[in-house]
mmCIF file of C-alpha atoms in Angstrom:
data_model
loop_
_atom_site.group_PDB
_atom_site.id
_atom_site.type_symbol
_atom_site.label_atom_id
_atom_site.label_comp_id
_atom_site.label_asym_id
_atom_site.label_seq_id
_atom_site.Cartn_x
_atom_site.Cartn_y
_atom_site.Cartn_z
ATOM 1 C CA MET A 1 0.000 0.000 0.000
ATOM 2 C CA LYS A 2 2.815 2.402 0.888
ATOM 3 C CA ARG A 3 4.437 1.758 -2.478
ATOM 4 C CA ILE A 4 1.174 2.587 -4.253
ATOM 5 C CA LEU A 5 0.803 5.800 -2.267
ATOM 6 C CA VAL A 6 4.366 6.819 -3.076
ATOM 7 C CA LEU A 7 3.810 6.191 -6.778
ATOM 8 C CA ALA A 8 0.556 8.120 -6.672
ATOM 9 C CA ALA A 9 2.280 11.028 -4.946
ATOM 10 C CA LEU A 10 4.922 11.097 -7.670
ATOM 11 C CA ILE A 11 2.620 10.647 -10.645
ATOM 12 C CA PHE A 12 -0.282 12.890 -9.662
ATOM 13 C CA PRO A 13 1.662 16.195 -9.831
ATOM 14 C CA LEU A 14 2.962 15.191 -13.249
ATOM 15 C CA ILE A 15 -0.560 14.513 -14.471
ATOM 16 C CA VAL A 16 -1.778 17.841 -13.138
ATOM 17 C CA SER A 17 1.119 19.843 -14.554
ATOM 18 C CA ALA A 18 1.113 18.127 -17.915
ATOM 19 C CA GLN A 19 -2.016 19.896 -19.068
ATOM 20 C CA VAL A 20 -1.547 19.334 -22.770
ATOM 21 C CA LYS A 21 -4.982 20.223 -24.065
ATOM 22 C CA LEU A 22 -7.340 23.066 -23.323
ATOM 23 C CA ALA A 23 -10.956 22.344 -22.566
ATOM 24 C CA GLU A 24 -13.084 23.350 -25.539
ATOM 25 C CA ALA A 25 -15.031 25.915 -23.515
ATOM 26 C CA VAL A 26 -11.812 27.562 -22.299
ATOM 27 C CA ALA A 27 -10.336 27.707 -25.800
ATOM 28 C CA GLU A 28 -13.558 29.153 -27.213
ATOM 29 C CA ASP A 29 -13.740 31.805 -24.492
ATOM 30 C CA PHE A 30 -10.171 32.937 -25.186
ATOM 31 C CA SER A 31 -10.749 32.886 -28.943
ATOM 32 C CA THR A 32 -13.922 34.972 -28.661
ATOM 33 C CA LYS A 33 -12.431 37.571 -26.320
ATOM 34 C CA ALA A 34 -9.219 37.789 -28.360
ATOM 35 C CA ALA A 35 -11.266 38.447 -31.507
ATOM 36 C CA GLU A 36 -13.240 41.194 -29.779
ATOM 37 C CA LYS A 37 -10.123 42.931 -28.462
ATOM 38 C CA PHE A 38 -8.241 42.531 -31.734
ATOM 39 C CA GLN A 39 -11.020 44.137 -33.755
ATOM 40 C CA GLN A 40 -10.807 47.245 -31.587
ATOM 41 C CA LYS A 41 -7.345 47.816 -33.123
ATOM 42 C CA ASN A 42 -6.202 49.768 -30.071
ATOM 43 C CA ASP A 43 -5.597 47.109 -27.434
ATOM 44 C CA PRO A 44 -1.804 46.997 -26.856
ATOM 45 C CA LEU A 45 -1.805 43.310 -25.881
ATOM 46 C CA LEU A 46 -3.690 42.067 -28.942
ATOM 47 C CA VAL A 47 -1.845 44.420 -31.298
ATOM 48 C CA PHE A 48 1.423 42.955 -30.000
ATOM 49 C CA VAL A 49 0.141 39.378 -30.279
ATOM 50 C CA ALA A 50 -1.041 39.906 -33.865
ATOM 51 C CA ASP A 51 2.260 41.519 -34.835
ATOM 52 C CA GLN A 52 4.216 38.611 -33.374
ATOM 53 C CA MET A 53 1.903 36.116 -35.068
ATOM 54 C CA SER A 54 2.532 37.860 -38.374
ATOM 55 C CA ARG A 55 6.278 38.129 -37.807
ATOM 56 C CA SER A 56 6.651 34.461 -36.858
ATOM 57 C CA GLY A 57 4.318 33.135 -39.535
ATOM 58 C CA ALA A 58 1.994 31.526 -36.989
ATOM 59 C CA GLY A 59 -0.841 33.743 -38.172
ATOM 60 C CA GLY A 60 -0.485 32.935 -41.849
ATOM 61 C CA LEU A 61 -0.833 35.614 -44.515
ATOM 62 C CA GLU A 62 -4.352 36.722 -43.585
ATOM 63 C CA ILE A 63 -3.627 37.612 -39.979
ATOM 64 C CA ASP A 64 -6.915 39.482 -39.487
ATOM 65 C CA LYS A 65 -8.858 36.344 -40.361
ATOM 66 C CA THR A 66 -6.655 34.182 -38.145
ATOM 67 C CA MET A 67 -7.020 36.481 -35.140
ATOM 68 C CA THR A 68 -10.809 36.369 -35.353
ATOM 69 C CA GLU A 69 -10.964 32.589 -35.792
ATOM 70 C CA LEU A 70 -8.347 31.249 -33.381
ATOM 71 C CA LYS A 71 -10.581 28.414 -32.194
ATOM 72 C CA LYS A 72 -10.497 26.944 -35.712
ATOM 73 C CA ASP A 73 -6.699 26.612 -35.645
ATOM 74 C CA PRO A 74 -5.267 25.060 -32.449
ATOM 75 C CA ALA A 75 -1.689 25.839 -33.521
ATOM 76 C CA ALA A 76 -2.530 29.509 -34.028
ATOM 77 C CA LEU A 77 -4.361 29.628 -30.699
ATOM 78 C CA ASP A 78 -1.299 28.191 -28.956
ATOM 79 C CA ALA A 79 0.898 30.775 -30.668
ATOM 80 C CA ALA A 80 -1.411 33.576 -29.532
ATOM 81 C CA LEU A 81 -1.150 32.330 -25.947
ATOM 82 C CA LYS A 82 2.629 32.208 -26.252
ATOM 83 C CA TYR A 83 2.744 35.863 -27.233
ATOM 84 C CA VAL A 84 0.341 36.841 -24.451
ATOM 85 C CA TYR A 85 2.851 35.105 -22.154
ATOM 86 C CA GLN A 86 5.699 37.019 -23.816
ATOM 87 C CA PHE A 87 3.849 40.328 -23.460
ATOM 88 C CA SER A 88 3.453 39.424 -19.765
ATOM 89 C CA ASP A 89 7.248 39.049 -19.381
ATOM 90 C CA CYS A 90 6.701 35.305 -18.887
ATOM 91 C CA ASN A 91 5.401 36.084 -15.403
ATOM 92 C CA ARG A 92 2.449 34.000 -14.256
ATOM 93 C CA GLN A 93 0.854 36.733 -12.148
ATOM 94 C CA GLN A 94 1.143 39.288 -14.932
ATOM 95 C CA LEU A 95 -0.235 36.707 -17.357
ATOM 96 C CA ILE A 96 -3.258 36.188 -15.114
ATOM 97 C CA ALA A 97 -3.789 39.950 -14.905
ATOM 98 C CA ASN A 98 -3.654 40.279 -18.689
ATOM 99 C CA LEU A 99 -6.068 37.387 -19.196
ATOM 100 C CA ARG A 100 -8.481 38.984 -16.753
ATOM 101 C CA ALA A 101 -8.171 42.268 -18.639
ATOM 102 C CA MET A 102 -9.444 40.426 -21.716
ATOM 103 C CA ASN A 103 -12.711 39.866 -19.793
ATOM 104 C CA LEU A 104 -12.421 36.096 -19.830
ATOM 105 C CA GLN A 105 -14.822 34.167 -17.652
ATOM 106 C CA SER A 106 -13.254 34.018 -14.204
ATOM 107 C CA ASN A 107 -13.265 30.214 -14.055
ATOM 108 C CA ASN A 108 -11.277 30.053 -17.314
ATOM 109 C CA VAL A 109 -8.388 32.306 -16.300
ATOM 110 C CA PHE A 110 -6.414 29.907 -14.103
ATOM 111 C CA PRO A 111 -6.706 26.849 -16.392
ATOM 112 C CA LEU A 112 -5.577 29.014 -19.299
ATOM 113 C CA ALA A 113 -2.661 30.453 -17.334
ATOM 114 C CA THR A 114 -1.584 26.992 -16.154
ATOM 115 C CA TYR A 115 -1.754 25.583 -19.670
ATOM 116 C CA THR A 116 0.232 28.500 -21.103
ATOM 117 C CA VAL A 117 2.971 28.512 -18.473
ATOM 118 C CA ASN A 118 3.447 24.739 -18.632
ATOM 119 C CA LYS A 119 3.605 24.770 -22.408
ATOM 120 C CA PHE A 120 5.982 27.696 -22.884
ATOM 121 C CA LYS A 121 8.046 28.061 -19.717
ATOM 122 C CA GLY A 122 10.931 26.324 -21.488
ATOM 123 C CA GLU A 123 10.990 29.212 -23.975
ATOM 124 C CA ALA A 124 10.730 31.940 -21.336
ATOM 125 C CA LYS A 125 14.323 33.150 -21.555
ATOM 126 C CA ALA A 126 14.253 33.399 -25.349
ATOM 127 C CA LEU A 127 10.872 35.151 -25.290
ATOM 128 C CA ILE A 128 12.030 37.731 -22.752
ATOM 129 C CA GLU A 129 15.206 38.402 -24.729
ATOM 130 C CA GLU A 130 13.235 38.777 -27.961
ATOM 131 C CA LYS A 131 10.844 41.238 -26.338
ATOM 132 C CA ALA A 132 13.763 43.322 -25.070
ATOM 133 C CA THR A 133 15.229 43.363 -28.582
ATOM 134 C CA LEU A 134 11.913 44.492 -30.064
ATOM 135 C CA ILE A 135 11.657 47.324 -27.559
ATOM 136 C CA LYS A 136 15.241 48.428 -28.178
ATOM 137 C CA SER A 137 14.804 48.394 -31.961
ATOM 138 C CA GLY A 138 11.478 50.223 -31.858
ATOM 139 C CA GLU A 139 9.609 47.237 -33.330
ATOM 140 C CA PHE A 140 7.496 46.585 -30.243
ATOM 141 C CA ALA A 141 4.001 46.990 -31.687
ATOM 142 C CA THR A 142 1.312 48.626 -29.557
ATOM 143 C CA VAL A 143 -0.768 50.259 -32.284
ATOM 144 C CA ALA A 144 -2.439 48.390 -35.123
ATOM 145 C CA PRO A 145 -0.774 48.893 -38.536
ATOM 146 C CA GLY A 146 -2.424 51.685 -40.451
ATOM 147 C CA THR A 147 -4.033 53.094 -37.304
ATOM 148 C CA PRO A 148 -2.538 56.412 -36.203
ATOM 149 C CA PRO A 149 -1.873 56.506 -32.466
ATOM 150 C CA ALA A 150 -4.166 58.702 -30.455
ATOM 151 C CA ALA A 151 -2.680 62.019 -29.449
ATOM 152 C CA PRO A 152 -1.680 61.992 -25.777
ATOM 153 C CA ALA A 153 -3.994 63.967 -23.538
ATOM 154 C CA GLN A 154 -2.543 67.284 -22.472
ATOM 155 C CA PRO A 155 -3.102 68.633 -18.952
ATOM 156 C CA GLN A 156 -5.338 71.698 -18.940
ATOM 157 C CA PRO A 157 -5.105 74.664 -16.560
ATOM 158 C CA ALA A 158 -7.657 74.854 -13.784
ATOM 159 C CA THR A 159 -9.178 78.030 -15.225
ATOM 160 C CA SER A 160 -8.792 79.480 -18.657
ATOM 161 C CA THR A 161 -10.330 82.426 -20.438
ATOM 162 C CA ALA A 162 -8.487 81.842 -23.667
ATOM 163 C CA PRO A 163 -10.680 82.404 -26.706
ATOM 164 C CA THR A 164 -11.519 79.522 -29.012
ATOM 165 C CA GLY A 165 -8.481 78.641 -31.105
ATOM 166 C CA GLN A 166 -6.003 80.337 -28.752
ATOM 167 C CA PRO A 167 -3.372 77.728 -27.760
ATOM 168 C CA VAL A 168 -2.635 77.472 -24.082
ATOM 169 C CA THR A 169 0.632 76.015 -22.840
ATOM 170 C CA PRO A 170 -0.051 73.233 -20.306
ATOM 171 C CA GLY A 171 0.443 74.501 -16.763
ATOM 172 C CA THR A 172 -0.069 78.188 -17.587
ATOM 173 C CA SER A 173 -3.052 80.480 -17.724
ATOM 174 C CA ALA A 174 -4.415 82.127 -20.835
ATOM 175 C CA GLN A 175 -3.124 85.497 -19.634
ATOM 176 C CA GLU A 176 0.383 84.082 -19.371
ATOM 177 C CA THR A 177 0.275 82.920 -22.976
ATOM 178 C CA ALA A 178 -0.965 86.208 -24.414
ATOM 179 C CA PRO A 179 1.837 88.600 -25.513
ATOM 180 C CA ALA A 180 2.016 91.843 -23.499
ATOM 181 C CA THR A 181 3.039 93.966 -26.486
ATOM 182 C CA ALA A 182 3.916 93.407 -30.087
ATOM 183 C CA THR A 183 7.604 93.935 -29.271
ATOM 184 C CA THR A 184 7.819 91.495 -26.384
ATOM 185 C CA PRO A 185 10.373 88.825 -27.360
ATOM 186 C CA ALA A 186 9.388 85.205 -27.117
ATOM 187 C CA ALA A 187 10.493 83.517 -23.937
ATOM 188 C CA THR A 188 11.788 80.497 -25.834
ATOM 189 C CA PRO A 189 12.565 79.876 -29.496
ATOM 190 C CA ALA A 190 9.905 78.088 -31.480
ATOM 191 C CA ALA A 191 10.347 74.340 -31.652
ATOM 192 C CA PRO A 192 11.325 72.989 -35.076
ATOM 193 C CA ALA A 193 8.422 71.741 -37.128
ATOM 194 C CA ALA A 194 7.780 68.022 -36.770
ATOM 195 C CA PRO A 195 8.440 65.980 -39.908
ATOM 196 C CA ALA A 196 5.363 65.304 -41.983
ATOM 197 C CA ALA A 197 3.682 62.015 -41.155
ATOM 198 C CA ASP A 198 4.032 59.287 -43.750
ATOM 199 C CA PRO A 199 0.624 59.132 -45.471
ATOM 200 C CA TYR A 200 0.964 55.497 -46.529
ATOM 201 C CA ASP A 201 0.285 52.252 -44.715
ATOM 202 C CA TRP A 202 3.312 50.042 -45.384
ATOM 203 C CA ASP A 203 2.030 46.882 -43.702
ATOM 204 C CA VAL A 204 1.530 44.177 -46.327
ATOM 205 C CA ARG A 205 -1.034 42.294 -44.259
ATOM 206 C CA ASN A 206 -3.435 45.180 -44.919
ATOM 207 C CA ILE A 207 -3.177 44.470 -48.656
ATOM 208 C CA PHE A 208 -4.625 40.958 -48.422
ATOM 209 C CA PRO A 209 -8.196 42.023 -47.513
ATOM 210 C CA LEU A 210 -8.400 44.165 -50.670
ATOM 211 C CA THR A 211 -10.433 42.666 -53.494
ATOM 212 C CA SER A 212 -9.953 44.965 -56.481
ATOM 213 C CA PRO A 213 -7.478 47.280 -58.246
ATOM 214 C CA ASP A 214 -9.801 50.193 -57.438
ATOM 215 C CA GLN A 215 -9.192 49.625 -53.739
ATOM 216 C CA LEU A 216 -5.442 49.717 -54.356
ATOM 217 C CA ALA A 217 -5.800 53.023 -56.191
ATOM 218 C CA GLU A 218 -7.960 54.428 -53.419
ATOM 219 C CA LYS A 219 -5.443 53.365 -50.773
ATOM 220 C CA PHE A 220 -2.279 54.603 -52.493
ATOM 221 C CA GLY A 221 -3.513 57.064 -55.123
ATOM 222 C CA LYS A 222 -4.222 56.426 -58.809
ATOM 223 C CA GLU A 223 -0.970 58.105 -59.771
ATOM 224 C CA ASN A 224 0.956 55.473 -57.770
ATOM 225 C CA VAL A 225 -0.624 52.365 -59.337
ATOM 226 C CA ALA A 226 0.202 51.060 -62.832
ATOM 227 C CA ALA A 227 -1.325 48.088 -64.689
ATOM 228 C CA ARG A 228 1.251 45.890 -66.440
ATOM 229 C CA PRO A 229 1.651 42.254 -67.547
ATOM 230 C CA ALA A 230 2.740 40.062 -64.635
ATOM 231 C CA GLN A 231 4.531 36.739 -64.231
ATOM 232 C CA ASP A 232 5.068 34.471 -61.263
ATOM 233 C CA LEU A 233 8.574 33.652 -60.056
ATOM 234 C CA GLU A 234 8.707 30.643 -62.391
ATOM 235 C CA GLY A 235 8.020 32.854 -65.410
ATOM 236 C CA ASN A 236 4.390 31.841 -65.950
ATOM 237 C CA ASP A 237 2.015 34.547 -67.158
ATOM 238 C CA LEU A 238 -0.442 35.768 -64.535
ATOM 239 C CA GLY A 239 -2.326 38.273 -66.640
ATOM 240 C CA THR A 240 -2.533 41.853 -65.444
ATOM 241 C CA GLY A 241 -0.624 42.874 -62.364
ATOM 242 C CA TYR A 242 -1.044 46.141 -60.508
ATOM 243 C CA TYR A 243 2.233 47.760 -59.539
ATOM 244 C CA VAL A 244 2.166 50.087 -56.556
ATOM 245 C CA PHE A 245 4.949 52.709 -56.607
ATOM 246 C CA PRO A 246 6.298 51.215 -59.860
ATOM 247 C CA ASP A 247 10.004 51.452 -60.719
ATOM 248 C CA THR A 248 11.010 52.460 -57.199
ATOM 249 C CA ASP A 249 12.511 50.587 -54.253
ATOM 250 C CA ASN A 250 8.968 50.429 -52.847
ATOM 251 C CA GLU A 251 7.500 48.676 -55.888
ATOM 252 C CA MET A 252 4.902 46.046 -55.000
ATOM 253 C CA GLU A 253 3.128 43.848 -57.544
ATOM 254 C CA VAL A 254 -0.419 42.692 -56.774
ATOM 255 C CA VAL A 255 -2.343 40.159 -58.874
ATOM 256 C CA PHE A 256 -6.056 39.609 -58.230
ATOM 257 C CA LYS A 257 -6.932 36.076 -59.379
ATOM 258 C CA GLU A 258 -10.326 34.786 -60.502
ATOM 259 C CA ASP A 259 -10.587 32.499 -57.473
ATOM 260 C CA LYS A 260 -10.295 35.652 -55.311
ATOM 261 C CA SER A 261 -6.844 34.744 -54.096
ATOM 262 C CA LYS A 262 -4.085 37.340 -54.360
ATOM 263 C CA ILE A 263 -0.382 37.195 -55.169
ATOM 264 C CA VAL A 264 1.777 39.968 -53.736
ATOM 265 C CA THR A 265 5.372 40.093 -54.980
ATOM 266 C CA PHE A 266 8.471 42.089 -54.032
ATOM 267 C CA THR A 267 11.699 42.240 -56.028
ATOM 268 C CA HIS A 268 13.447 45.355 -54.681
ATOM 269 C CA GLU A 269 15.662 45.710 -51.642
ATOM 270 C CA HIS A 270 15.522 48.629 -49.201
ATOM 271 C CA SER A 271 11.743 49.098 -49.392
ATOM 272 C CA LYS A 272 9.580 50.455 -46.596
ATOM 273 C CA TRP A 273 7.178 47.528 -46.719
ATOM 274 C CA LYS A 274 6.621 45.456 -43.594
ATOM 275 C CA SER A 275 6.159 42.012 -45.087
ATOM 276 C CA PRO A 276 4.694 38.802 -43.629
ATOM 277 C CA PHE A 277 7.133 36.798 -41.512
ATOM 278 C CA GLY A 278 9.569 39.711 -41.926
ATOM 279 C CA ILE A 279 10.849 38.239 -45.216
ATOM 280 C CA LYS A 280 12.022 40.693 -47.857
ATOM 281 C CA PRO A 281 14.512 40.882 -50.752
ATOM 282 C CA GLY A 282 18.074 41.067 -49.494
ATOM 283 C CA ASP A 283 17.477 38.903 -46.424
ATOM 284 C CA PRO A 284 20.273 36.364 -45.813
ATOM 285 C CA LEU A 285 19.809 32.609 -46.020
ATOM 286 C CA GLU A 286 20.443 32.265 -42.284
ATOM 287 C CA LYS A 287 17.357 34.364 -41.512
ATOM 288 C CA LEU A 288 15.157 32.050 -43.583
ATOM 289 C CA VAL A 289 16.481 28.986 -41.774
ATOM 290 C CA LYS A 290 15.713 30.634 -38.435
ATOM 291 C CA ILE A 291 12.169 31.554 -39.500
ATOM 292 C CA ASN A 292 11.510 28.054 -40.858
ATOM 293 C CA GLY A 293 12.961 26.436 -37.763
ATOM 294 C CA ARG A 294 14.973 23.931 -39.784
ATOM 295 C CA ALA A 295 16.960 23.503 -42.995
ATOM 296 C CA PHE A 296 15.106 23.326 -46.314
ATOM 297 C CA ARG A 297 15.845 22.459 -49.944
ATOM 298 C CA ILE A 298 16.690 24.802 -52.818
ATOM 299 C CA ASN A 299 16.757 24.191 -56.562
ATOM 300 C CA GLY A 300 20.304 24.362 -57.921
ATOM 301 C CA PHE A 301 21.282 27.757 -59.340
ATOM 302 C CA ASP A 302 21.646 28.416 -63.077
ATOM 303 C CA TRP A 303 18.959 25.859 -63.927
ATOM 304 C CA THR A 304 15.191 25.692 -64.378
ATOM 305 C CA ASN A 305 13.650 27.557 -61.437
ATOM 306 C CA GLY A 306 17.168 27.982 -60.118
ATOM 307 C CA GLY A 307 17.450 29.326 -56.590
ATOM 308 C CA MET A 308 13.782 28.748 -55.763
ATOM 309 C CA ILE A 309 12.744 26.981 -52.581
ATOM 310 C CA ASP A 310 11.874 23.403 -53.554
ATOM 311 C CA SER A 311 10.594 22.298 -50.139
ATOM 312 C CA TRP A 312 10.418 23.720 -46.628
ATOM 313 C CA ASP A 313 10.763 20.145 -45.364
ATOM 314 C CA GLY A 314 7.885 20.458 -42.917
ATOM 315 C CA GLY A 315 9.195 23.613 -41.266
ATOM 316 C CA ALA A 316 7.234 26.611 -40.017
ATOM 317 C CA MET A 317 6.994 28.068 -43.535
ATOM 318 C CA ASP A 318 5.503 24.928 -45.067
ATOM 319 C CA LYS A 319 2.149 25.559 -46.779
ATOM 320 C CA LYS A 320 2.149 29.220 -45.781
ATOM 321 C CA GLY A 321 1.797 30.543 -49.335
ATOM 322 C CA VAL A 322 5.347 31.882 -49.548
ATOM 323 C CA THR A 323 7.432 31.464 -52.720
ATOM 324 C CA LEU A 324 11.063 32.545 -52.697
ATOM 325 C CA GLN A 325 13.846 32.852 -55.213
ATOM 326 C CA LEU A 326 17.385 33.167 -53.901
ATOM 327 C CA LYS A 327 20.573 34.428 -55.492
ATOM 328 C CA ALA A 328 24.263 34.032 -54.698
ATOM 329 C CA ASN A 329 26.204 37.291 -54.539
ATOM 330 C CA ASN A 330 29.656 35.681 -54.410
ATOM 331 C CA THR A 331 30.009 33.403 -57.436
ATOM 332 C CA GLY A 332 33.682 33.975 -58.154
ATOM 333 C CA ASP A 333 34.908 30.654 -56.726
ATOM 334 C CA PRO A 334 33.903 27.885 -59.192
ATOM 335 C CA LYS A 335 34.756 25.152 -56.680
ATOM 336 C CA GLN A 336 32.123 26.460 -54.313
ATOM 337 C CA TYR A 337 29.524 27.660 -56.808
ATOM 338 C CA ASP A 338 29.580 24.491 -58.920
ATOM 339 C CA GLN A 339 28.505 22.486 -55.869
ATOM 340 C CA VAL A 340 25.141 24.277 -55.824
ATOM 341 C CA THR A 341 24.379 24.730 -59.535
ATOM 342 C CA GLY A 342 22.622 22.544 -62.079
ATOM 343 C CA ASP A 343 19.797 20.026 -61.955
ATOM 344 C CA LYS A 344 19.957 19.169 -58.251
ATOM 345 C CA LYS A 345 18.403 19.924 -54.896
ATOM 346 C CA VAL A 346 20.611 21.700 -52.394
ATOM 347 C CA ARG A 347 20.078 21.714 -48.637
ATOM 348 C CA SER A 348 20.203 25.152 -47.085
ATOM 349 C CA ASP A 349 22.767 23.987 -44.542
ATOM 350 C CA GLN A 350 25.276 22.918 -47.201
ATOM 351 C CA ALA A 351 28.648 24.431 -46.369
ATOM 352 C CA ALA A 352 29.208 25.929 -49.826
ATOM 353 C CA LEU A 353 26.156 28.178 -49.503
ATOM 354 C CA LYS A 354 27.614 29.932 -46.473
ATOM 355 C CA LYS A 355 30.522 31.181 -48.569
ATOM 356 C CA LEU A 356 28.380 32.415 -51.455
ATOM 357 C CA ASP A 357 26.436 35.150 -49.618
ATOM 358 C CA VAL A 358 23.032 33.742 -50.578
ATOM 359 C CA VAL A 359 20.147 36.186 -50.130
ATOM 360 C CA VAL A 360 16.492 36.556 -51.095
ATOM 361 C CA GLU A 361 16.123 37.952 -54.613
ATOM 362 C CA LYS A 362 12.327 37.806 -54.975
ATOM 363 C CA VAL A 363 9.459 36.877 -52.675
ATOM 364 C CA SER A 364 5.765 36.247 -53.364
ATOM 365 C CA PHE A 365 2.926 35.781 -50.909
ATOM 366 C CA GLN A 366 -0.238 34.042 -52.138
ATOM 367 C CA THR A 367 -3.466 33.897 -50.161
ATOM 368 C CA ALA A 368 -5.798 30.917 -50.262
ATOM 369 C CA PRO A 369 -8.752 30.959 -52.698
ATOM 370 C CA GLN A 370 -11.997 32.159 -51.158
ATOM 371 C CA GLN A 371 -14.956 29.815 -51.124
#
């Protein structure tokens, strides 16, 4: 009997802690509340989660759709919980507070927190370090793409008799702001004018909901959209493509297909666009391996479809609608370059590729057909 009790004492905590699946009601509650908060576009937690989902690829290309239907995709729901945990500095108490702030049912908060901590505590250090890097680089998202941040509220004086339209410096009265005479010098020099705000929304995920060239023209201006013949990365004709900011570093090609899917392609480096998964022309091979989570296979260069990704080998980018063509910048050493050219498949971790400065040349993102 004692032996049984000892075994039970050892096994029971493991069973409790190894909560590997959320109850359906808990998952649905989180999914529903996350969708509500996300659609407000001003909730810092959900804006951050969506941005991380987009950056990592966990949200797919149509992140807005994913964020409003998390319960339909268990992997995406898990990823959303991971980034809530990251936003909470991987601290259980802060996580609980953030879950409560989402207005979850009170009896769902603790099971959700337990599930999340148990599932992702092994990644806590990496998540905290990544968050610190995002903050330092200014990439920590707290405002939805395309949504201008609200102007901070300014403190007002207790009493003011300033006429309508007369600016009042915070902390002073209207009389203090009015000049005594026309010759009274200003107390302080005028602040330099703030740079004009960029009028364009550079987040590619906001392109995917568009359904027509007219919407592109409305979003970016008719003068910035040109209709031209388009081809996919394999050279197949796609019909008419619509080029936004054509012949510039910010050129983006959009093809609206009959099945209501869209193909968005980039071929220029140094653009302002914020692309899905953070992939853009000029990115090094090592970045792609990190995003995919494992090595993948490439078609040999200087051959049919040379430099294109042949298979993601089941990595994070598999079946995500991303097509890439790579190029080698350093081709001067035939001994190295010949190893990765011709009718062959080359693994991304092959030693020769590291010496050839392989980078992204072109990238296309294709959404799924709409039913």
